[in-house]
Amino acid sequence: MSSLVVDNLAVRYGGVSAVRSVSFTVSPGESVGLIGANGAGKTSTLRAVMGLVPRSSGTVMFGGRDLGRVPTRGMVRLGIGYVPEGRHVFAGLPVEKNLLLGAYASRWDAACRSRLDSVYALFPVLGEMRGRLAGALSGGQQQMLAIGRALISRPALLLLDEPSMGLSPKLVEVICAALQRLRADGLSLLLVEQNAMLTFEITSSCLVLENGSVAMTGSSSALRDDPRVRKIYLGL
Ligand code: ATP
């Protein structure tokens, strides 16, 4: 089992410092949240972990391997799944084809078939709509599809960027329940969210990012009760 260890990560876009000295660990089976306001640096942190934006300093290790030397395709093989912000499903392809594309880094075999079945068990609506074009799905169904596609490669660690974005409260509940179930099955999660309450429900610990830096860390239950967090991030 592999831990994700992010040490002293920094990301710059030209003159803009988006992420500064961010360090955290996601241990096997653990579920960690990154919360913060718009522009706090959450997406940049996740994209830097995936090697989708260059790190200006710091290291990212997974299972003792330096991910700085691993191409994104190789990360899937190492057991990292990624659900990007905005879902990015292939609108012109059927639901099942979208899911199968998640298996591109592995050989198609009986294990892939059983993972497809387990995605349909997690999100029955995807099974019912397997022949429909992904572009015809609702936003919530597309989010399920994006999560399902990442699960097909059987990750040990799943990174999710704002899975609740733009969804109705009812669909947020469906996504929340699915993530809790995956967590109970032993999947490690790194969840980026603006929805702090949702994040506290799913994760065991969280980092609060402000202006690219870690402003607070702690157990999700302690942060949920913190007066500053309640005021700024929960609006209570
Ligand atoms: P959001 O919830 O809006 O996605 P975030 O916490 O994920 O916010 P980032 O998207 O990581 O934050 O942005 C962090 C900072 O970096 C912001 O000031 C943003 O304007 C800036 N930024 C992000 N992407 C780029 C880019 N490609 N070029 C220049 N600046 C960028």
PDB file of C-alpha atoms and ligand atoms in Angstrom:
ATOM      1  CA  MET A   1       0.000   0.000   0.000  1.00  0.00           C
ATOM      2  CA  SER A   2       1.306   3.442  -0.964  1.00  0.00           C
ATOM      3  CA  SER A   3       1.268   6.847   0.682  1.00  0.00           C
ATOM      4  CA  LEU A   4       1.175  10.135  -1.212  1.00  0.00           C
ATOM      5  CA  VAL A   5       3.728  12.502   0.311  1.00  0.00           C
ATOM      6  CA  VAL A   6       3.704  16.132  -0.851  1.00  0.00           C
ATOM      7  CA  ASP A   7       6.604  18.125   0.528  1.00  0.00           C
ATOM      8  CA  ASN A   8       7.075  21.861   0.296  1.00  0.00           C
ATOM      9  CA  LEU A   9       5.183  22.141  -2.981  1.00  0.00           C
ATOM     10  CA  ALA A  10       5.175  25.468  -4.836  1.00  0.00           C
ATOM     11  CA  VAL A  11       3.530  26.465  -8.133  1.00  0.00           C
ATOM     12  CA  ARG A  12       4.054  29.719 -10.009  1.00  0.00           C
ATOM     13  CA  TYR A  13       2.348  31.012 -13.129  1.00  0.00           C
ATOM     14  CA  GLY A  14       4.822  33.598 -14.426  1.00  0.00           C
ATOM     15  CA  GLY A  15       4.860  36.246 -11.716  1.00  0.00           C
ATOM     16  CA  VAL A  16       1.859  34.767  -9.847  1.00  0.00           C
ATOM     17  CA  SER A  17       2.659  32.570  -6.852  1.00  0.00           C
ATOM     18  CA  ALA A  18      -0.339  30.189  -6.715  1.00  0.00           C
ATOM     19  CA  VAL A  19       0.924  27.587  -4.195  1.00  0.00           C
ATOM     20  CA  ARG A  20       3.554  28.084  -1.500  1.00  0.00           C
ATOM     21  CA  SER A  21       5.218  25.536   0.799  1.00  0.00           C
ATOM     22  CA  VAL A  22       2.314  23.086   0.835  1.00  0.00           C
ATOM     23  CA  SER A  23       3.069  19.769   2.571  1.00  0.00           C
ATOM     24  CA  PHE A  24       0.769  16.886   3.453  1.00  0.00           C
ATOM     25  CA  THR A  25       0.512  13.106   3.403  1.00  0.00           C
ATOM     26  CA  VAL A  26      -2.332  10.843   2.333  1.00  0.00           C
ATOM     27  CA  SER A  27      -1.719   7.481   3.987  1.00  0.00           C
ATOM     28  CA  PRO A  28      -3.221   4.263   2.596  1.00  0.00           C
ATOM     29  CA  GLY A  29      -6.973   4.209   3.206  1.00  0.00           C
ATOM     30  CA  GLU A  30      -6.945   7.797   4.461  1.00  0.00           C
ATOM     31  CA  SER A  31      -9.188  10.534   3.128  1.00  0.00           C
ATOM     32  CA  VAL A  32      -7.773  14.083   3.079  1.00  0.00           C
ATOM     33  CA  GLY A  33      -9.518  17.304   2.050  1.00  0.00           C
ATOM     34  CA  LEU A  34      -8.143  20.553   0.637  1.00  0.00           C
ATOM     35  CA  ILE A  35     -10.581  23.373   1.202  1.00  0.00           C
ATOM     36  CA  GLY A  36     -10.381  27.108   0.606  1.00  0.00           C
ATOM     37  CA  ALA A  37     -12.005  29.969  -1.245  1.00  0.00           C
ATOM     38  CA  ASN A  38     -11.862  30.674  -4.966  1.00  0.00           C
ATOM     39  CA  GLY A  39      -8.273  31.115  -6.096  1.00  0.00           C
ATOM     40  CA  ALA A  40      -6.751  29.724  -2.870  1.00  0.00           C
ATOM     41  CA  GLY A  41      -4.588  27.291  -4.867  1.00  0.00           C
ATOM     42  CA  LYS A  42      -6.511  24.021  -4.475  1.00  0.00           C
ATOM     43  CA  THR A  43      -6.710  23.085  -8.159  1.00  0.00           C
ATOM     44  CA  SER A  44      -3.108  24.123  -8.742  1.00  0.00           C
ATOM     45  CA  THR A  45      -2.006  21.828  -5.904  1.00  0.00           C
ATOM     46  CA  LEU A  46      -3.899  18.880  -7.375  1.00  0.00           C
ATOM     47  CA  ARG A  47      -2.701  19.570 -10.911  1.00  0.00           C
ATOM     48  CA  ALA A  48       0.879  19.849  -9.681  1.00  0.00           C
ATOM     49  CA  VAL A  49       0.549  16.456  -7.952  1.00  0.00           C
ATOM     50  CA  MET A  50      -0.598  15.009 -11.302  1.00  0.00           C
ATOM     51  CA  GLY A  51       2.225  16.748 -13.172  1.00  0.00           C
ATOM     52  CA  LEU A  52      -0.296  18.756 -15.209  1.00  0.00           C
ATOM     53  CA  VAL A  53       1.305  22.051 -14.168  1.00  0.00           C
ATOM     54  CA  PRO A  54       5.011  22.366 -13.408  1.00  0.00           C
ATOM     55  CA  ARG A  55       6.124  22.484  -9.776  1.00  0.00           C
ATOM     56  CA  SER A  56       8.443  25.407  -9.130  1.00  0.00           C
ATOM     57  CA  SER A  57       9.757  23.573  -6.066  1.00  0.00           C
ATOM     58  CA  GLY A  58       8.978  20.676  -3.775  1.00  0.00           C
ATOM     59  CA  THR A  59       8.544  16.954  -4.243  1.00  0.00           C
ATOM     60  CA  VAL A  60       5.615  14.608  -4.682  1.00  0.00           C
ATOM     61  CA  MET A  61       6.218  10.945  -3.826  1.00  0.00           C
ATOM     62  CA  PHE A  62       3.832   8.032  -4.145  1.00  0.00           C
ATOM     63  CA  GLY A  63       4.801   4.639  -2.784  1.00  0.00           C
ATOM     64  CA  GLY A  64       8.357   5.925  -2.426  1.00  0.00           C
ATOM     65  CA  ARG A  65       8.579   6.979  -6.114  1.00  0.00           C
ATOM     66  CA  ASP A  66       9.205  10.547  -7.164  1.00  0.00           C
ATOM     67  CA  LEU A  67       6.186  11.457  -9.313  1.00  0.00           C
ATOM     68  CA  GLY A  68       8.240  14.238 -10.896  1.00  0.00           C
ATOM     69  CA  ARG A  69       9.785  11.473 -13.014  1.00  0.00           C
ATOM     70  CA  VAL A  70       6.540   9.707 -13.910  1.00  0.00           C
ATOM     71  CA  PRO A  71       4.357  10.786 -16.877  1.00  0.00           C
ATOM     72  CA  THR A  72       0.629  11.191 -16.162  1.00  0.00           C
ATOM     73  CA  ARG A  73      -0.141   7.867 -17.928  1.00  0.00           C
ATOM     74  CA  GLY A  74       2.387   6.185 -15.644  1.00  0.00           C
ATOM     75  CA  MET A  75       0.592   7.591 -12.601  1.00  0.00           C
ATOM     76  CA  VAL A  76      -2.540   5.674 -13.592  1.00  0.00           C
ATOM     77  CA  ARG A  77      -0.426   2.501 -13.728  1.00  0.00           C
ATOM     78  CA  LEU A  78       0.957   3.298 -10.262  1.00  0.00           C
ATOM     79  CA  GLY A  79      -2.599   3.381  -8.899  1.00  0.00           C
ATOM     80  CA  ILE A  80      -3.564   7.051  -8.976  1.00  0.00           C
ATOM     81  CA  GLY A  81      -6.965   8.044 -10.389  1.00  0.00           C
ATOM     82  CA  TYR A  82      -7.844  11.647 -11.211  1.00  0.00           C
ATOM     83  CA  VAL A  83     -11.269  13.261 -11.580  1.00  0.00           C
ATOM     84  CA  PRO A  84     -10.659  16.733 -13.045  1.00  0.00           C
ATOM     85  CA  GLU A  85     -12.618  19.877 -12.341  1.00  0.00           C
ATOM     86  CA  GLY A  86     -15.395  20.224 -14.941  1.00  0.00           C
ATOM     87  CA  ARG A  87     -15.610  16.428 -15.524  1.00  0.00           C
ATOM     88  CA  HIS A  88     -14.267  16.444 -19.120  1.00  0.00           C
ATOM     89  CA  VAL A  89     -16.351  13.536 -20.334  1.00  0.00           C
ATOM     90  CA  PHE A  90     -16.364  12.752 -24.062  1.00  0.00           C
ATOM     91  CA  ALA A  91     -19.764  14.175 -24.973  1.00  0.00           C
ATOM     92  CA  GLY A  92     -19.953  12.460 -28.381  1.00  0.00           C
ATOM     93  CA  LEU A  93     -19.258   8.956 -27.022  1.00  0.00           C
ATOM     94  CA  PRO A  94     -21.649   6.633 -25.198  1.00  0.00           C
ATOM     95  CA  VAL A  95     -21.447   6.282 -21.427  1.00  0.00           C
ATOM     96  CA  GLU A  96     -19.861   2.813 -21.543  1.00  0.00           C
ATOM     97  CA  LYS A  97     -17.226   3.921 -24.092  1.00  0.00           C
ATOM     98  CA  ASN A  98     -16.329   6.813 -21.750  1.00  0.00           C
ATOM     99  CA  LEU A  99     -15.878   4.333 -18.901  1.00  0.00           C
ATOM    100  CA  LEU A 100     -13.778   1.981 -21.002  1.00  0.00           C
ATOM    101  CA  LEU A 101     -11.471   4.860 -21.910  1.00  0.00           C
ATOM    102  CA  GLY A 102     -10.548   4.880 -18.214  1.00  0.00           C
ATOM    103  CA  ALA A 103      -8.961   1.477 -18.766  1.00  0.00           C
ATOM    104  CA  TYR A 104      -6.619   2.763 -21.486  1.00  0.00           C
ATOM    105  CA  ALA A 105      -3.533   2.197 -19.351  1.00  0.00           C
ATOM    106  CA  SER A 106      -4.392  -1.418 -18.564  1.00  0.00           C
ATOM    107  CA  ARG A 107      -5.191  -4.523 -20.600  1.00  0.00           C
ATOM    108  CA  TRP A 108      -8.870  -5.217 -21.200  1.00  0.00           C
ATOM    109  CA  ASP A 109      -9.636  -8.438 -19.341  1.00  0.00           C
ATOM    110  CA  ALA A 110     -12.135 -10.048 -16.998  1.00  0.00           C
ATOM    111  CA  ALA A 111     -10.947  -7.772 -14.171  1.00  0.00           C
ATOM    112  CA  CYS A 112     -11.903  -4.702 -16.245  1.00  0.00           C
ATOM    113  CA  ARG A 113     -15.348  -6.221 -16.860  1.00  0.00           C
ATOM    114  CA  SER A 114     -15.847  -6.694 -13.140  1.00  0.00           C
ATOM    115  CA  ARG A 115     -14.731  -3.101 -12.452  1.00  0.00           C
ATOM    116  CA  LEU A 116     -17.262  -1.891 -15.018  1.00  0.00           C
ATOM    117  CA  ASP A 117     -19.909  -3.869 -13.138  1.00  0.00           C
ATOM    118  CA  SER A 118     -18.800  -2.348  -9.840  1.00  0.00           C
ATOM    119  CA  VAL A 119     -19.101   1.172 -11.306  1.00  0.00           C
ATOM    120  CA  TYR A 120     -22.644   0.309 -12.410  1.00  0.00           C
ATOM    121  CA  ALA A 121     -23.337  -1.011  -8.894  1.00  0.00           C
ATOM    122  CA  LEU A 122     -22.054   2.262  -7.393  1.00  0.00           C
ATOM    123  CA  PHE A 123     -23.989   4.431  -9.874  1.00  0.00           C
ATOM    124  CA  PRO A 124     -26.915   2.345 -11.201  1.00  0.00           C
ATOM    125  CA  VAL A 125     -28.069   5.215 -13.439  1.00  0.00           C
ATOM    126  CA  LEU A 126     -24.884   4.822 -15.506  1.00  0.00           C
ATOM    127  CA  GLY A 127     -25.763   1.182 -16.173  1.00  0.00           C
ATOM    128  CA  GLU A 128     -29.257   2.195 -17.234  1.00  0.00           C
ATOM    129  CA  MET A 129     -27.803   4.819 -19.580  1.00  0.00           C
ATOM    130  CA  ARG A 130     -24.771   2.875 -20.801  1.00  0.00           C
ATOM    131  CA  GLY A 131     -25.712   3.325 -24.462  1.00  0.00           C
ATOM    132  CA  ARG A 132     -26.593   7.037 -24.206  1.00  0.00           C
ATOM    133  CA  LEU A 133     -24.206   9.737 -25.384  1.00  0.00           C
ATOM    134  CA  ALA A 134     -22.390  11.288 -22.420  1.00  0.00           C
ATOM    135  CA  GLY A 135     -23.335  14.750 -23.692  1.00  0.00           C
ATOM    136  CA  ALA A 136     -27.003  13.900 -23.073  1.00  0.00           C
ATOM    137  CA  LEU A 137     -26.436  13.259 -19.341  1.00  0.00           C
ATOM    138  CA  SER A 138     -27.211  15.774 -16.614  1.00  0.00           C
ATOM    139  CA  GLY A 139     -24.340  17.492 -14.794  1.00  0.00           C
ATOM    140  CA  GLY A 140     -24.661  15.098 -11.857  1.00  0.00           C
ATOM    141  CA  GLN A 141     -24.669  12.041 -14.109  1.00  0.00           C
ATOM    142  CA  GLN A 142     -21.602  13.385 -15.910  1.00  0.00           C
ATOM    143  CA  GLN A 143     -19.887  13.747 -12.533  1.00  0.00           C
ATOM    144  CA  MET A 144     -20.718  10.113 -11.748  1.00  0.00           C
ATOM    145  CA  LEU A 145     -19.310   9.179 -15.151  1.00  0.00           C
ATOM    146  CA  ALA A 146     -16.081  11.090 -14.499  1.00  0.00           C
ATOM    147  CA  ILE A 147     -15.677   9.309 -11.144  1.00  0.00           C
ATOM    148  CA  GLY A 148     -16.558   5.946 -12.713  1.00  0.00           C
ATOM    149  CA  ARG A 149     -14.013   6.463 -15.492  1.00  0.00           C
ATOM    150  CA  ALA A 150     -11.282   7.080 -12.906  1.00  0.00           C
ATOM    151  CA  LEU A 151     -12.321   3.952 -10.959  1.00  0.00           C
ATOM    152  CA  ILE A 152     -11.992   1.658 -13.977  1.00  0.00           C
ATOM    153  CA  SER A 153      -8.193   1.676 -13.673  1.00  0.00           C
ATOM    154  CA  ARG A 154      -8.639   0.365 -10.089  1.00  0.00           C
ATOM    155  CA  PRO A 155      -6.775   3.158  -8.296  1.00  0.00           C
ATOM    156  CA  ALA A 156      -5.474   2.922  -4.743  1.00  0.00           C
ATOM    157  CA  LEU A 157      -5.704   6.718  -4.474  1.00  0.00           C
ATOM    158  CA  LEU A 158      -8.370   8.897  -6.080  1.00  0.00           C
ATOM    159  CA  LEU A 159      -7.854  12.652  -6.538  1.00  0.00           C
ATOM    160  CA  LEU A 160     -11.048  14.645  -7.045  1.00  0.00           C
ATOM    161  CA  ASP A 161     -11.308  18.303  -8.021  1.00  0.00           C
ATOM    162  CA  GLU A 162     -14.588  19.931  -6.888  1.00  0.00           C
ATOM    163  CA  PRO A 163     -16.925  17.003  -7.570  1.00  0.00           C
ATOM    164  CA  SER A 164     -19.885  18.937  -6.099  1.00  0.00           C
ATOM    165  CA  MET A 165     -19.480  21.952  -8.366  1.00  0.00           C
ATOM    166  CA  GLY A 166     -22.734  23.053  -9.992  1.00  0.00           C
ATOM    167  CA  LEU A 167     -24.763  20.129  -8.611  1.00  0.00           C
ATOM    168  CA  SER A 168     -28.119  20.274  -6.846  1.00  0.00           C
ATOM    169  CA  PRO A 169     -28.092  19.416  -3.098  1.00  0.00           C
ATOM    170  CA  LYS A 170     -29.717  16.063  -3.885  1.00  0.00           C
ATOM    171  CA  LEU A 171     -27.006  15.095  -6.359  1.00  0.00           C
ATOM    172  CA  VAL A 172     -24.316  16.336  -3.984  1.00  0.00           C
ATOM    173  CA  GLU A 173     -25.745  13.796  -1.509  1.00  0.00           C
ATOM    174  CA  VAL A 174     -25.477  11.007  -4.091  1.00  0.00           C
ATOM    175  CA  ILE A 175     -21.843  11.864  -4.829  1.00  0.00           C
ATOM    176  CA  CYS A 176     -21.119  12.169  -1.096  1.00  0.00           C
ATOM    177  CA  ALA A 177     -22.611   8.730  -0.392  1.00  0.00           C
ATOM    178  CA  ALA A 178     -20.594   7.185  -3.242  1.00  0.00           C
ATOM    179  CA  LEU A 179     -17.340   8.690  -1.957  1.00  0.00           C
ATOM    180  CA  GLN A 180     -18.095   7.479   1.564  1.00  0.00           C
ATOM    181  CA  ARG A 181     -18.689   3.998   0.215  1.00  0.00           C
ATOM    182  CA  LEU A 182     -15.399   4.058  -1.728  1.00  0.00           C
ATOM    183  CA  ARG A 183     -13.643   5.237   1.386  1.00  0.00           C
ATOM    184  CA  ALA A 184     -15.195   2.421   3.421  1.00  0.00           C
ATOM    185  CA  ASP A 185     -13.903   0.001   0.764  1.00  0.00           C
ATOM    186  CA  GLY A 186     -10.364   1.207   1.543  1.00  0.00           C
ATOM    187  CA  LEU A 187      -9.732   3.664  -1.301  1.00  0.00           C
ATOM    188  CA  SER A 188      -7.532   6.637  -0.344  1.00  0.00           C
ATOM    189  CA  LEU A 189      -9.016  10.001  -1.300  1.00  0.00           C
ATOM    190  CA  LEU A 190      -7.621  13.475  -1.839  1.00  0.00           C
ATOM    191  CA  LEU A 191     -10.610  15.771  -2.221  1.00  0.00           C
ATOM    192  CA  VAL A 192     -10.440  19.397  -3.340  1.00  0.00           C
ATOM    193  CA  GLU A 193     -13.641  21.282  -2.568  1.00  0.00           C
ATOM    194  CA  GLN A 194     -15.133  24.691  -1.944  1.00  0.00           C
ATOM    195  CA  ASN A 195     -17.977  22.881  -0.175  1.00  0.00           C
ATOM    196  CA  ALA A 196     -16.354  22.595   3.257  1.00  0.00           C
ATOM    197  CA  MET A 197     -19.274  20.802   4.939  1.00  0.00           C
ATOM    198  CA  LEU A 198     -19.272  18.075   2.292  1.00  0.00           C
ATOM    199  CA  THR A 199     -15.510  17.705   2.664  1.00  0.00           C
ATOM    200  CA  PHE A 200     -15.761  17.334   6.441  1.00  0.00           C
ATOM    201  CA  GLU A 201     -18.311  14.545   5.957  1.00  0.00           C
ATOM    202  CA  ILE A 202     -16.068  12.553   3.645  1.00  0.00           C
ATOM    203  CA  THR A 203     -12.548  13.132   4.980  1.00  0.00           C
ATOM    204  CA  SER A 204     -10.694  12.368   8.194  1.00  0.00           C
ATOM    205  CA  SER A 205      -8.365  15.380   7.995  1.00  0.00           C
ATOM    206  CA  CYS A 206      -8.184  18.626   6.028  1.00  0.00           C
ATOM    207  CA  LEU A 207      -5.925  21.473   5.024  1.00  0.00           C
ATOM    208  CA  VAL A 208      -7.329  24.970   4.654  1.00  0.00           C
ATOM    209  CA  LEU A 209      -5.574  26.885   1.881  1.00  0.00           C
ATOM    210  CA  GLU A 210      -5.516  30.684   1.838  1.00  0.00           C
ATOM    211  CA  ASN A 211      -3.661  32.615  -0.849  1.00  0.00           C
ATOM    212  CA  GLY A 212      -1.664  29.535  -1.815  1.00  0.00           C
ATOM    213  CA  SER A 213      -0.472  28.680   1.700  1.00  0.00           C
ATOM    214  CA  VAL A 214      -1.703  26.262   4.339  1.00  0.00           C
ATOM    215  CA  ALA A 215      -3.602  28.416   6.860  1.00  0.00           C
ATOM    216  CA  MET A 216      -4.923  25.579   9.059  1.00  0.00           C
ATOM    217  CA  THR A 217      -4.727  21.809   9.301  1.00  0.00           C
ATOM    218  CA  GLY A 218      -6.436  19.329  11.570  1.00  0.00           C
ATOM    219  CA  SER A 219      -8.940  16.547  11.860  1.00  0.00           C
ATOM    220  CA  SER A 220     -12.092  17.227   9.865  1.00  0.00           C
ATOM    221  CA  SER A 221     -14.224  17.076  13.010  1.00  0.00           C
ATOM    222  CA  ALA A 222     -12.025  19.605  14.856  1.00  0.00           C
ATOM    223  CA  LEU A 223     -12.025  21.970  11.868  1.00  0.00           C
ATOM    224  CA  ARG A 224     -15.793  21.681  11.519  1.00  0.00           C
ATOM    225  CA  ASP A 225     -16.093  22.958  15.100  1.00  0.00           C
ATOM    226  CA  ASP A 226     -13.455  25.678  14.755  1.00  0.00           C
ATOM    227  CA  PRO A 227     -15.065  29.142  15.138  1.00  0.00           C
ATOM    228  CA  ARG A 228     -12.985  30.671  12.329  1.00  0.00           C
ATOM    229  CA  VAL A 229     -13.804  27.855   9.916  1.00  0.00           C
ATOM    230  CA  ARG A 230     -17.475  28.007  10.899  1.00  0.00           C
ATOM    231  CA  LYS A 231     -17.565  31.724  10.156  1.00  0.00           C
ATOM    232  CA  ILE A 232     -15.525  31.892   6.942  1.00  0.00           C
ATOM    233  CA  TYR A 233     -16.114  28.510   5.284  1.00  0.00           C
ATOM    234  CA  LEU A 234     -19.435  27.345   6.656  1.00  0.00           C
ATOM    235  CA  GLY A 235     -21.130  30.744   6.878  1.00  0.00           C
ATOM    236  CA  LEU A 236     -22.397  29.905  10.385  1.00  0.00           C
TER     237      LEU A 236
HETATM  238  P1  ATP B   1     -11.051  27.619  -7.762  1.00  0.00           P
HETATM  239  O1  ATP B   1     -11.907  27.077  -6.668  1.00  0.00           O
HETATM  240  O2  ATP B   1     -11.588  28.886  -8.345  1.00  0.00           O
HETATM  241  O3  ATP B   1     -10.678  26.587  -8.797  1.00  0.00           O
HETATM  242  P2  ATP B   1      -8.484  27.256  -6.535  1.00  0.00           P
HETATM  243  O4  ATP B   1      -8.386  27.310  -5.057  1.00  0.00           O
HETATM  244  O5  ATP B   1      -8.537  25.914  -7.158  1.00  0.00           O
HETATM  245  O6  ATP B   1      -9.708  28.104  -7.033  1.00  0.00           O
HETATM  246  P3  ATP B   1      -6.379  27.837  -8.367  1.00  0.00           P
HETATM  247  O7  ATP B   1      -7.273  27.608  -9.550  1.00  0.00           O
HETATM  248  O8  ATP B   1      -5.341  26.845  -8.076  1.00  0.00           O
HETATM  249  O9  ATP B   1      -7.250  28.069  -7.069  1.00  0.00           O
HETATM  250  O10 ATP B   1      -5.711  29.283  -8.544  1.00  0.00           O
HETATM  251  C1  ATP B   1      -4.728  29.797  -7.642  1.00  0.00           C
HETATM  252  C2  ATP B   1      -4.201  31.115  -8.168  1.00  0.00           C
HETATM  253  O11 ATP B   1      -3.483  30.896  -9.390  1.00  0.00           O
HETATM  254  C3  ATP B   1      -5.291  32.128  -8.502  1.00  0.00           C
HETATM  255  O12 ATP B   1      -4.794  33.417  -8.181  1.00  0.00           O
HETATM  256  C4  ATP B   1      -5.459  31.995  -9.993  1.00  0.00           C
HETATM  257  O13 ATP B   1      -5.905  33.212 -10.560  1.00  0.00           O
HETATM  258  C5  ATP B   1      -4.043  31.677 -10.442  1.00  0.00           C
HETATM  259  N1  ATP B   1      -4.012  30.831 -11.648  1.00  0.00           N
HETATM  260  C6  ATP B   1      -4.590  29.607 -11.778  1.00  0.00           C
HETATM  261  N2  ATP B   1      -4.342  29.102 -13.011  1.00  0.00           N
HETATM  262  C7  ATP B   1      -3.574  30.019 -13.656  1.00  0.00           C
HETATM  263  C8  ATP B   1      -2.981  30.080 -14.951  1.00  0.00           C
HETATM  264  N3  ATP B   1      -3.100  29.077 -15.831  1.00  0.00           N
HETATM  265  N4  ATP B   1      -2.259  31.196 -15.260  1.00  0.00           N
HETATM  266  C9  ATP B   1      -2.123  32.215 -14.376  1.00  0.00           C
HETATM  267  N5  ATP B   1      -2.644  32.203 -13.126  1.00  0.00           N
HETATM  268  C10 ATP B   1      -3.372  31.143 -12.771  1.00  0.00           C
END
